[in-house]
Structures are given as C-alpha cells and as structure tokens.
Tab-separated table of N, CA and C in Angstrom:
chain	number	residue	atom	x	y	z
O	1	UNK	N	98.566	31.483	64.028
O	1	UNK	CA	98.403	31.288	65.456
O	1	UNK	C	98.045	32.640	66.078
O	2	UNK	N	97.044	32.621	66.915
O	2	UNK	CA	96.626	33.829	67.598
O	2	UNK	C	97.438	33.993	68.878
O	3	UNK	N	97.625	35.260	69.273
O	3	UNK	CA	98.445	35.541	70.460
O	3	UNK	C	97.822	36.649	71.289
O	4	UNK	N	98.097	36.566	72.592
O	4	UNK	CA	97.730	37.678	73.468
O	4	UNK	C	98.849	38.709	73.405
O	5	UNK	N	98.627	39.859	73.993
O	5	UNK	CA	99.572	40.974	73.931
O	5	UNK	C	100.960	40.587	74.429
O	6	UNK	N	101.032	39.663	75.385
O	6	UNK	CA	102.327	39.244	75.933
O	6	UNK	C	103.055	38.226	75.043
O	7	UNK	N	102.482	37.918	73.868
O	7	UNK	CA	103.123	37.027	72.915
O	7	UNK	C	102.785	35.555	73.084
O	8	UNK	N	102.001	35.218	74.104
O	8	UNK	CA	101.634	33.820	74.325
O	8	UNK	C	100.537	33.415	73.352
O	9	UNK	N	100.725	32.238	72.755
O	9	UNK	CA	99.778	31.743	71.749
O	9	UNK	C	98.521	31.190	72.409
O	10	UNK	N	97.415	31.265	71.654
O	10	UNK	CA	96.205	30.535	72.036
O	10	UNK	C	95.592	29.943	70.784
O	11	UNK	N	94.797	28.916	70.985
O	11	UNK	CA	94.198	28.203	69.865
O	11	UNK	C	92.683	28.255	69.962
O	12	UNK	N	92.042	28.115	68.809
O	12	UNK	CA	90.583	28.106	68.735
O	12	UNK	C	90.125	26.811	68.101
O	13	UNK	N	89.136	26.183	68.720
O	13	UNK	CA	88.453	25.048	68.113
O	13	UNK	C	87.109	25.569	67.639
O	14	UNK	N	86.906	25.601	66.330
O	14	UNK	CA	85.625	26.039	65.778
O	14	UNK	C	84.953	24.833	65.149
O	15	UNK	N	83.668	24.665	65.451
O	15	UNK	CA	82.896	23.551	64.905
O	15	UNK	C	81.809	24.141	64.017
O	16	UNK	N	81.849	23.775	62.744
O	16	UNK	CA	80.910	24.289	61.748
O	16	UNK	C	80.077	23.131	61.207
O	17	UNK	N	78.758	23.325	61.135
O	17	UNK	CA	77.874	22.347	60.501
O	17	UNK	C	77.964	22.580	58.994
O	18	UNK	N	78.448	21.601	58.249
O	18	UNK	CA	78.639	21.782	56.809
O	18	UNK	C	77.323	21.927	56.058
O	19	UNK	N	76.237	21.365	56.593
O	19	UNK	CA	74.952	21.467	55.909
O	19	UNK	C	74.360	22.869	56.050
O	20	UNK	N	74.261	23.355	57.284
O	20	UNK	CA	73.669	24.678	57.518
O	20	UNK	C	74.710	25.791	57.449
O	21	UNK	N	75.989	25.429	57.487
O	21	UNK	CA	77.114	26.371	57.524
O	21	UNK	C	77.090	27.245	58.778
O	22	UNK	N	76.450	26.752	59.801
O	22	UNK	CA	76.322	27.472	61.070
O	22	UNK	C	77.468	27.086	61.997
O	23	UNK	N	78.008	28.074	62.689
O	23	UNK	CA	79.029	27.788	63.694
O	23	UNK	C	78.314	27.243	64.929
O	24	UNK	N	78.686	26.044	65.342
O	24	UNK	CA	78.039	25.401	66.478
O	24	UNK	C	78.790	25.623	67.778
O	25	UNK	N	80.096	25.852	67.695
O	25	UNK	CA	80.885	26.041	68.918
O	25	UNK	C	82.210	26.707	68.587
O	26	UNK	N	82.665	27.505	69.537
O	26	UNK	CA	84.030	28.039	69.508
O	26	UNK	C	84.597	27.826	70.903
O	27	UNK	N	85.740	27.181	70.953
O	27	UNK	CA	86.401	26.902	72.234
O	27	UNK	C	87.814	27.472	72.158
O	28	UNK	N	88.199	28.261	73.151
O	28	UNK	CA	89.496	28.949	73.138
O	28	UNK	C	90.317	28.521	74.350
O	29	UNK	N	91.565	28.121	74.104
O	29	UNK	CA	92.500	27.772	75.165
O	29	UNK	C	93.923	27.996	74.683
O	30	UNK	N	94.851	27.995	75.615
O	30	UNK	CA	96.263	28.115	75.230
O	30	UNK	C	96.690	26.923	74.383
O	31	UNK	N	96.313	25.716	74.810
O	31	UNK	CA	96.629	24.499	74.070
O	31	UNK	C	95.360	23.663	74.007
O	32	UNK	N	95.096	23.081	72.850
O	32	UNK	CA	93.945	22.207	72.695
O	32	UNK	C	94.418	20.762	72.721
O	33	UNK	N	93.737	19.962	73.517
O	33	UNK	CA	94.069	18.551	73.626
O	33	UNK	C	92.850	17.729	73.224
O	34	UNK	N	93.054	16.443	73.090
O	34	UNK	CA	91.951	15.572	72.692
O	34	UNK	C	90.807	15.631	73.698
O	35	UNK	N	91.115	15.811	74.980
O	35	UNK	CA	90.049	15.932	75.993
O	35	UNK	C	89.180	17.156	75.741
O	36	UNK	N	89.782	18.234	75.248
O	36	UNK	CA	89.011	19.442	74.927
O	36	UNK	C	88.074	19.182	73.755
O	37	UNK	N	88.583	18.488	72.734
O	37	UNK	CA	87.753	18.141	71.578
O	37	UNK	C	86.595	17.261	72.033
O	38	UNK	N	86.880	16.266	72.860
O	38	UNK	CA	85.831	15.373	73.354
O	38	UNK	C	84.785	16.134	74.166
O	39	UNK	N	85.217	17.064	75.002
O	39	UNK	CA	84.270	17.834	75.819
O	39	UNK	C	83.348	18.678	74.945
O	40	UNK	N	83.911	19.352	73.947
O	40	UNK	CA	83.103	20.195	73.061
O	40	UNK	C	82.137	19.334	72.251
O	41	UNK	N	82.621	18.242	71.685
O	41	UNK	CA	81.759	17.382	70.871
O	41	UNK	C	80.688	16.696	71.712
O	42	UNK	N	81.033	16.284	72.916
O	42	UNK	CA	80.046	15.663	73.803
O	42	UNK	C	78.906	16.618	74.084
O	43	UNK	N	79.241	17.847	74.410
O	43	UNK	CA	78.207	18.852	74.695
O	43	UNK	C	77.346	19.107	73.461
O	44	UNK	N	77.970	19.216	72.300
O	44	UNK	CA	77.221	19.438	71.055
O	44	UNK	C	76.313	18.259	70.726
O	45	UNK	N	76.848	17.045	70.836
O	45	UNK	CA	76.068	15.867	70.488
O	45	UNK	C	74.927	15.646	71.475
O	46	UNK	N	75.095	16.061	72.724
O	46	UNK	CA	74.002	15.964	73.686
O	46	UNK	C	72.870	16.909	73.307
O	47	UNK	N	73.221	18.090	72.823
O	47	UNK	CA	72.211	19.083	72.430
O	47	UNK	C	71.578	18.770	71.088
O	48	UNK	N	72.378	18.333	70.118
O	48	UNK	CA	71.908	18.228	68.742
O	48	UNK	C	71.904	16.811	68.183
O	49	UNK	N	72.415	15.883	68.924
O	49	UNK	CA	72.562	14.522	68.404
O	49	UNK	C	73.828	14.421	67.584
O	50	UNK	N	74.385	13.202	67.474
O	50	UNK	CA	75.622	13.046	66.701
O	50	UNK	C	75.381	13.202	65.203
O	51	UNK	N	76.354	13.709	64.511
O	51	UNK	CA	76.302	13.830	63.057
O	51	UNK	C	76.831	12.538	62.436
O	52	UNK	N	76.598	12.381	61.155
O	52	UNK	CA	77.093	11.187	60.459
O	52	UNK	C	78.604	11.209	60.296
O	53	UNK	N	79.159	12.418	60.040
O	53	UNK	CA	80.585	12.556	59.762
O	53	UNK	C	81.177	13.694	60.592
O	54	UNK	N	82.463	13.578	60.852
O	54	UNK	CA	83.222	14.628	61.532
O	54	UNK	C	84.463	14.880	60.686
O	55	UNK	N	84.561	16.077	60.110
O	55	UNK	CA	85.702	16.427	59.254
O	55	UNK	C	86.643	17.334	60.053
O	56	UNK	N	87.925	17.039	59.974
O	56	UNK	CA	88.899	17.876	60.675
O	56	UNK	C	90.244	17.780	59.981
O	57	UNK	N	91.171	18.619	60.443
O	57	UNK	CA	92.533	18.489	59.940
O	57	UNK	C	93.196	17.323	60.687
O	58	UNK	N	94.470	17.162	60.485
O	58	UNK	CA	95.185	16.031	61.069
O	58	UNK	C	95.924	16.382	62.350
O	59	UNK	N	95.453	17.405	63.052
O	59	UNK	CA	96.082	17.795	64.307
O	59	UNK	C	95.999	16.676	65.339
O	60	UNK	N	96.977	16.625	66.208
O	60	UNK	CA	97.042	15.559	67.214
O	60	UNK	C	95.793	15.504	68.081
O	61	UNK	N	95.161	16.666	68.334
O	61	UNK	CA	93.967	16.680	69.175
O	61	UNK	C	92.777	16.004	68.496
O	62	UNK	N	92.794	15.897	67.159
O	62	UNK	CA	91.708	15.253	66.412
O	62	UNK	C	92.000	13.796	66.085
O	63	UNK	N	93.260	13.468	65.863
O	63	UNK	CA	93.621	12.111	65.458
O	63	UNK	C	93.946	11.216	66.645
O	64	UNK	N	93.876	11.754	67.858
O	64	UNK	CA	94.172	10.962	69.054
O	64	UNK	C	93.248	9.756	69.118
O	65	UNK	N	93.772	8.654	69.616
O	65	UNK	CA	92.997	7.421	69.702
O	65	UNK	C	91.691	7.641	70.469
O	66	UNK	N	91.732	8.397	71.552
O	66	UNK	CA	90.532	8.617	72.366
O	66	UNK	C	89.408	9.251	71.552
O	67	UNK	N	89.742	10.210	70.694
O	67	UNK	CA	88.730	10.881	69.864
O	67	UNK	C	88.217	9.930	68.798
O	68	UNK	N	89.125	9.265	68.084
O	68	UNK	CA	88.707	8.340	67.020
O	68	UNK	C	87.881	7.188	67.577
O	69	UNK	N	88.303	6.653	68.723
O	69	UNK	CA	87.585	5.547	69.351
O	69	UNK	C	86.186	5.990	69.785
O	70	UNK	N	86.086	7.137	70.436
O	70	UNK	CA	84.790	7.633	70.913
O	70	UNK	C	83.850	7.903	69.742
O	71	UNK	N	84.333	8.565	68.705
O	71	UNK	CA	83.494	8.828	67.537
O	71	UNK	C	83.038	7.514	66.897
O	72	UNK	N	83.933	6.536	66.802
O	72	UNK	CA	83.583	5.240	66.227
O	72	UNK	C	82.517	4.522	67.044
O	73	UNK	N	82.628	4.593	68.366
O	73	UNK	CA	81.650	3.919	69.232
O	73	UNK	C	80.251	4.522	69.109
O	74	UNK	N	80.150	5.807	68.788
O	74	UNK	CA	78.814	6.413	68.657
O	74	UNK	C	78.369	6.486	67.194
O	75	UNK	N	79.162	5.882	66.300
O	75	UNK	CA	78.761	5.750	64.905
O	75	UNK	C	79.046	6.952	64.019
O	76	UNK	N	79.964	7.807	64.434
O	76	UNK	CA	80.336	8.974	63.625
O	76	UNK	C	81.600	8.637	62.831
O	77	UNK	N	81.523	8.789	61.519
O	77	UNK	CA	82.683	8.522	60.669
O	77	UNK	C	83.596	9.746	60.651
O	78	UNK	N	84.891	9.504	60.612
O	78	UNK	CA	85.850	10.599	60.575
O	78	UNK	C	86.348	10.820	59.150
O	79	UNK	N	86.490	12.085	58.790
O	79	UNK	CA	87.056	12.490	57.510
O	79	UNK	C	88.182	13.473	57.820
O	80	UNK	N	89.399	13.081	57.533
O	80	UNK	CA	90.537	13.959	57.785
O	80	UNK	C	90.977	14.576	56.465
O	81	UNK	N	91.194	15.891	56.481
O	81	UNK	CA	91.637	16.546	55.261
O	81	UNK	C	93.119	16.254	55.044
O	82	UNK	N	93.516	16.269	53.810
O	82	UNK	CA	94.920	16.049	53.473
O	82	UNK	C	95.749	17.237	53.944
O	83	UNK	N	96.934	16.989	54.490
O	83	UNK	CA	97.801	18.098	54.879
O	83	UNK	C	98.052	19.030	53.691
O	84	UNK	N	97.956	20.329	53.930
O	84	UNK	CA	98.184	21.313	52.875
O	84	UNK	C	97.013	21.467	51.925
O	85	UNK	N	95.822	20.984	52.308
O	85	UNK	CA	94.631	21.064	51.454
O	85	UNK	C	93.470	21.732	52.190
O	86	UNK	N	93.605	23.010	52.534
O	86	UNK	CA	92.557	23.657	53.326
O	86	UNK	C	91.210	23.733	52.608
O	87	UNK	N	91.194	23.642	51.274
O	87	UNK	CA	89.933	23.707	50.535
O	87	UNK	C	89.038	22.510	50.854
O	88	UNK	N	89.617	21.434	51.400
O	88	UNK	CA	88.804	20.280	51.784
O	88	UNK	C	87.977	20.562	53.032
O	89	UNK	N	88.263	21.631	53.723
O	89	UNK	CA	87.522	22.034	54.917
O	89	UNK	C	87.106	23.494	54.735
O	90	UNK	N	86.534	23.792	53.574
O	90	UNK	CA	86.287	25.164	53.154
O	90	UNK	C	85.363	25.965	54.048
O	91	UNK	N	84.293	25.370	54.549
O	91	UNK	CA	83.363	26.134	55.385
O	91	UNK	C	84.036	26.597	56.663
O	92	UNK	N	84.833	25.709	57.259
O	92	UNK	CA	85.523	26.084	58.486
O	92	UNK	C	86.578	27.143	58.209
O	93	UNK	N	87.332	26.990	57.122
O	93	UNK	CA	88.338	27.994	56.772
O	93	UNK	C	87.695	29.340	56.461
O	94	UNK	N	86.561	29.320	55.789
O	94	UNK	CA	85.844	30.557	55.487
O	94	UNK	C	85.385	31.248	56.767
O	95	UNK	N	84.823	30.471	57.694
O	95	UNK	CA	84.382	31.043	58.962
O	95	UNK	C	85.561	31.632	59.722
O	96	UNK	N	86.661	30.893	59.792
O	96	UNK	CA	87.834	31.383	60.522
O	96	UNK	C	88.387	32.655	59.884
O	97	UNK	N	88.319	32.767	58.559
O	97	UNK	CA	88.750	33.989	57.883
O	97	UNK	C	87.874	35.174	58.255
O	98	UNK	N	86.560	34.946	58.316
O	98	UNK	CA	85.644	36.021	58.718
O	98	UNK	C	85.868	36.422	60.168
O	99	UNK	N	86.076	35.432	61.022
O	99	UNK	CA	86.364	35.715	62.430
O	99	UNK	C	87.630	36.559	62.547
O	100	UNK	N	88.636	36.204	61.771
O	100	UNK	CA	89.891	36.965	61.782
O	100	UNK	C	89.670	38.390	61.279
O	101	UNK	N	88.969	38.540	60.148
O	101	UNK	CA	88.742	39.861	59.560
O	101	UNK	C	87.872	40.750	60.448
O	102	UNK	N	86.837	40.180	61.038
O	102	UNK	CA	85.852	40.987	61.742
O	102	UNK	C	86.124	41.150	63.225
O	103	UNK	N	87.035	40.350	63.782
O	103	UNK	CA	87.316	40.476	65.209
O	103	UNK	C	88.806	40.429	65.532
O	104	UNK	N	89.448	39.324	65.197
O	104	UNK	CA	90.804	39.089	65.684
O	104	UNK	C	91.807	40.129	65.216
O	105	UNK	N	91.720	40.558	63.963
O	105	UNK	CA	92.672	41.544	63.449
O	105	UNK	C	92.459	42.931	64.040
O	106	UNK	N	91.293	43.180	64.605
O	106	UNK	CA	90.995	44.506	65.129
O	106	UNK	C	91.114	44.630	66.636
O	107	UNK	N	91.532	43.580	67.305
O	107	UNK	CA	91.602	43.588	68.765
O	107	UNK	C	93.004	43.251	69.240
O	108	UNK	N	93.365	43.821	70.367
O	108	UNK	CA	94.568	43.416	71.088
O	108	UNK	C	94.066	42.748	72.360
O	109	UNK	N	94.345	41.474	72.499
O	109	UNK	CA	93.906	40.724	73.669
O	109	UNK	C	95.021	40.773	74.707
O	110	UNK	N	94.748	41.389	75.842
O	110	UNK	CA	95.768	41.499	76.882
O	110	UNK	C	95.875	40.242	77.731
O	111	UNK	N	94.790	39.485	77.812
O	111	UNK	CA	94.799	38.231	78.561
O	111	UNK	C	94.024	37.182	77.770
O	112	UNK	N	94.221	35.927	78.124
O	112	UNK	CA	93.453	34.860	77.505
O	112	UNK	C	91.977	35.020	77.848
O	113	UNK	N	91.681	35.429	79.068
O	113	UNK	CA	90.294	35.604	79.487
O	113	UNK	C	89.587	36.652	78.625
O	114	UNK	N	90.284	37.733	78.296
O	114	UNK	CA	89.708	38.756	77.424
O	114	UNK	C	89.430	38.183	76.033
O	115	UNK	N	90.351	37.388	75.522
O	115	UNK	CA	90.139	36.759	74.211
O	115	UNK	C	88.919	35.846	74.255
O	116	UNK	N	88.814	35.045	75.307
O	116	UNK	CA	87.680	34.127	75.438
O	116	UNK	C	86.366	34.915	75.471
O	117	UNK	N	86.306	35.967	76.260
O	117	UNK	CA	85.069	36.753	76.398
O	117	UNK	C	84.683	37.391	75.078
O	118	UNK	N	85.624	38.028	74.392
O	118	UNK	CA	85.291	38.700	73.136
O	118	UNK	C	84.944	37.712	72.029
O	119	UNK	N	85.635	36.589	71.972
O	119	UNK	CA	85.317	35.587	70.958
O	119	UNK	C	83.958	34.959	71.249
O	120	UNK	N	83.661	34.678	72.522
O	120	UNK	CA	82.342	34.142	72.864
O	120	UNK	C	81.246	35.164	72.584
O	121	UNK	N	81.520	36.436	72.810
O	121	UNK	CA	80.540	37.478	72.492
O	121	UNK	C	80.293	37.530	70.981
O	122	UNK	N	81.352	37.445	70.208
O	122	UNK	CA	81.230	37.413	68.750
O	122	UNK	C	80.386	36.214	68.325
O	123	UNK	N	80.651	35.049	68.919
O	123	UNK	CA	79.892	33.834	68.622
O	123	UNK	C	78.410	34.029	68.974
O	124	UNK	N	78.131	34.645	70.114
O	124	UNK	CA	76.749	34.913	70.509
O	124	UNK	C	76.058	35.854	69.545
O	125	UNK	N	76.777	36.847	69.070
O	125	UNK	CA	76.222	37.793	68.098
O	125	UNK	C	75.873	37.067	66.805
O	126	UNK	N	76.763	36.183	66.361
O	126	UNK	CA	76.485	35.420	65.142
O	126	UNK	C	75.240	34.567	65.298
O	127	UNK	N	75.115	33.889	66.449
O	127	UNK	CA	73.943	33.044	66.670
O	127	UNK	C	72.671	33.886	66.697
O	128	UNK	N	72.721	35.048	67.344
O	128	UNK	CA	71.564	35.939	67.426
O	128	UNK	C	71.182	36.455	66.036
O	129	UNK	N	72.174	36.895	65.274
O	129	UNK	CA	71.907	37.426	63.933
O	129	UNK	C	71.330	36.341	63.034
O	130	UNK	N	71.853	35.134	63.122
O	130	UNK	CA	71.335	34.034	62.317
O	130	UNK	C	69.891	33.719	62.710
O	131	UNK	N	69.597	33.757	64.000
O	131	UNK	CA	68.234	33.516	64.462
O	131	UNK	C	67.270	34.567	63.956
O	132	UNK	N	67.701	35.836	63.964
O	132	UNK	CA	66.844	36.900	63.439
O	132	UNK	C	66.588	36.705	61.951
O	133	UNK	N	67.639	36.416	61.206
O	133	UNK	CA	67.488	36.242	59.762
O	133	UNK	C	66.549	35.077	59.463
O	134	UNK	N	66.689	33.981	60.204
O	134	UNK	CA	65.824	32.817	59.987
O	134	UNK	C	64.384	33.159	60.315
O	135	UNK	N	64.171	33.842	61.440
O	135	UNK	CA	62.815	34.192	61.853
O	135	UNK	C	62.157	35.110	60.827
O	136	UNK	N	62.870	36.121	60.355
O	136	UNK	CA	62.289	37.048	59.389
O	136	UNK	C	62.052	36.364	58.042
O	137	UNK	N	62.988	35.521	57.618
O	137	UNK	CA	62.826	34.848	56.325
O	137	UNK	C	61.604	33.942	56.319
O	138	UNK	N	61.263	33.348	57.460
O	138	UNK	CA	60.124	32.448	57.512
O	138	UNK	C	58.803	33.201	57.434
O	139	UNK	N	58.768	34.452	57.893
O	139	UNK	CA	57.502	35.165	58.009
O	139	UNK	C	57.249	36.189	56.912
O	140	UNK	N	58.244	36.587	56.196
O	140	UNK	CA	58.021	37.566	55.141
O	140	UNK	C	58.841	37.206	53.924
O	141	UNK	N	58.378	37.697	52.775
O	141	UNK	CA	59.122	37.456	51.544
O	141	UNK	C	60.076	38.593	51.234
O	142	UNK	N	59.817	39.763	51.812
O	142	UNK	CA	60.584	40.940	51.428
O	142	UNK	C	61.183	41.586	52.672
O	143	UNK	N	62.312	41.081	53.101
O	143	UNK	CA	62.958	41.601	54.308
O	143	UNK	C	64.382	41.997	53.968
O	144	UNK	N	64.759	43.164	54.440
O	144	UNK	CA	66.140	43.596	54.268
O	144	UNK	C	66.774	43.636	55.651
O	145	UNK	N	67.786	42.827	55.882
O	145	UNK	CA	68.497	42.840	57.156
O	145	UNK	C	69.956	43.124	56.867
O	146	UNK	N	70.447	44.220	57.351
O	146	UNK	CA	71.847	44.565	57.165
O	146	UNK	C	72.535	44.370	58.501
O	147	UNK	N	73.508	43.483	58.513
O	147	UNK	CA	74.196	43.165	59.748
O	147	UNK	C	75.649	43.600	59.618
O	148	UNK	N	76.071	44.407	60.551
O	148	UNK	CA	77.475	44.817	60.561
O	148	UNK	C	78.102	44.324	61.848
O	149	UNK	N	79.148	43.537	61.702
O	149	UNK	CA	79.883	43.074	62.862
O	149	UNK	C	81.217	43.819	62.890
O	150	UNK	N	81.462	44.524	63.961
O	150	UNK	CA	82.721	45.233	64.074
O	150	UNK	C	83.190	45.131	65.515
O	151	UNK	N	84.335	44.527	65.695
O	151	UNK	CA	84.962	44.440	66.994
O	151	UNK	C	84.003	43.904	68.054
O	152	UNK	N	83.300	42.814	67.690
O	152	UNK	CA	82.376	42.111	68.589
O	152	UNK	C	81.199	42.962	69.032
O	153	UNK	N	80.798	43.948	68.230
O	153	UNK	CA	79.605	44.748	68.512
O	153	UNK	C	78.635	44.538	67.376
O	154	UNK	N	77.358	44.434	67.692
O	154	UNK	CA	76.362	44.145	66.675
O	154	UNK	C	75.474	45.344	66.452
O	155	UNK	N	75.293	45.654	65.173
O	155	UNK	CA	74.345	46.689	64.779
O	155	UNK	C	73.402	46.040	63.790
O	156	UNK	N	72.137	46.042	64.074
O	156	UNK	CA	71.181	45.424	63.165
O	156	UNK	C	70.184	46.472	62.719
O	157	UNK	N	70.031	46.599	61.407
O	157	UNK	CA	68.960	47.395	60.834
O	157	UNK	C	68.083	46.428	60.090
O	158	UNK	N	66.862	46.282	60.525
O	158	UNK	CA	65.962	45.337	59.856
O	158	UNK	C	64.747	46.115	59.367
O	159	UNK	N	64.375	45.858	58.141
O	159	UNK	CA	63.204	46.505	57.557
O	159	UNK	C	62.218	45.420	57.202
O	160	UNK	N	61.023	45.506	57.749
O	160	UNK	CA	59.988	44.555	57.424
O	160	UNK	C	58.778	45.353	56.930
O	161	UNK	N	58.373	45.145	55.692
O	161	UNK	CA	57.272	45.927	55.159
O	161	UNK	C	55.975	45.653	55.941
O	162	UNK	N	55.210	46.702	56.133
O	162	UNK	CA	53.917	46.542	56.811
O	162	UNK	C	52.892	46.081	55.807
O	163	UNK	N	51.999	45.248	56.251
O	163	UNK	CA	50.972	44.699	55.356
O	163	UNK	C	49.688	45.469	55.456
C-alpha cells in the first residue's frame, strides 16, 4: 500500500493491455470504488473500444455487481485471478514493480495531489517514450534509444543513422 508523508494510504488503478503490454491508464485515489473502475474503463473503452476480456484481482471494486453487470452488457468477459496468484496477472504486476522501482520508492509524497501529479507525469513520460520508440522502429532498422526514467524525469538519447 502506498502512503503519503502523513501516513494516509492511497491506491492506484493501473490498466495494462496484455497484448501490447502498454499502460493505458493510471488512476490514483485514497480509496478505489467500483464507480472509479467504471469511470476509468468507460473513458478507455470510448477511446479504444471494449476489449474481449478484462483481467483483475478479486478486489471489491472489481467484483462489484455494477462492474460485472456493465462489462457483461457490453460483451466483455471477466477473468479474475486466484487469490495469492499474482503470476496470473503478470504484466500488471511487472508494470507496478517498475513504477515502484523507478518512481514510488524514490519519492516522498506530501499530499495526495502531489502523488497524483507525479504519477500522471510518469505515465505521460511512458506514453511519450513508447511513441518515440514505435515511431523510430517503423522508420529505421538500426536505432538505439536509451531511456532513463528517474524520479518522473525523462532523459532520451536517440541515435538514428544518417542515410
């Protein structure tokens, strides 16, 4: 559980596309409820269309009738991981570990608002870096991109050979 400097807990909802392994959303609040899950998924599905499956743990915010009913009505199947089996949700656990290593462990969040801003900045950096890597990979065969993420700051060194 993540905490601000005053000891108050906050939670993160991270949504990872298992096919592309791309983080699609990070939502931060003191407590996550089923309405928060619905709001994040609604916004994502409006932008990208609904996915065939939605995998999550068995937290109350995911197993709530409102979430299961809404996903069922739009044709999304639910896959809940077994309690104590984090490997069943490996991409999300891997992303959360990287987020912890590259941001959360190196910051002291004095307020929830500060945590939200820095986590959203980190998320924006990831999206930008992924976009650069995709763009360069499509146009050249020999590209070296070294990306260092440290405390929500991005440093990019990109080398593209001249033709």
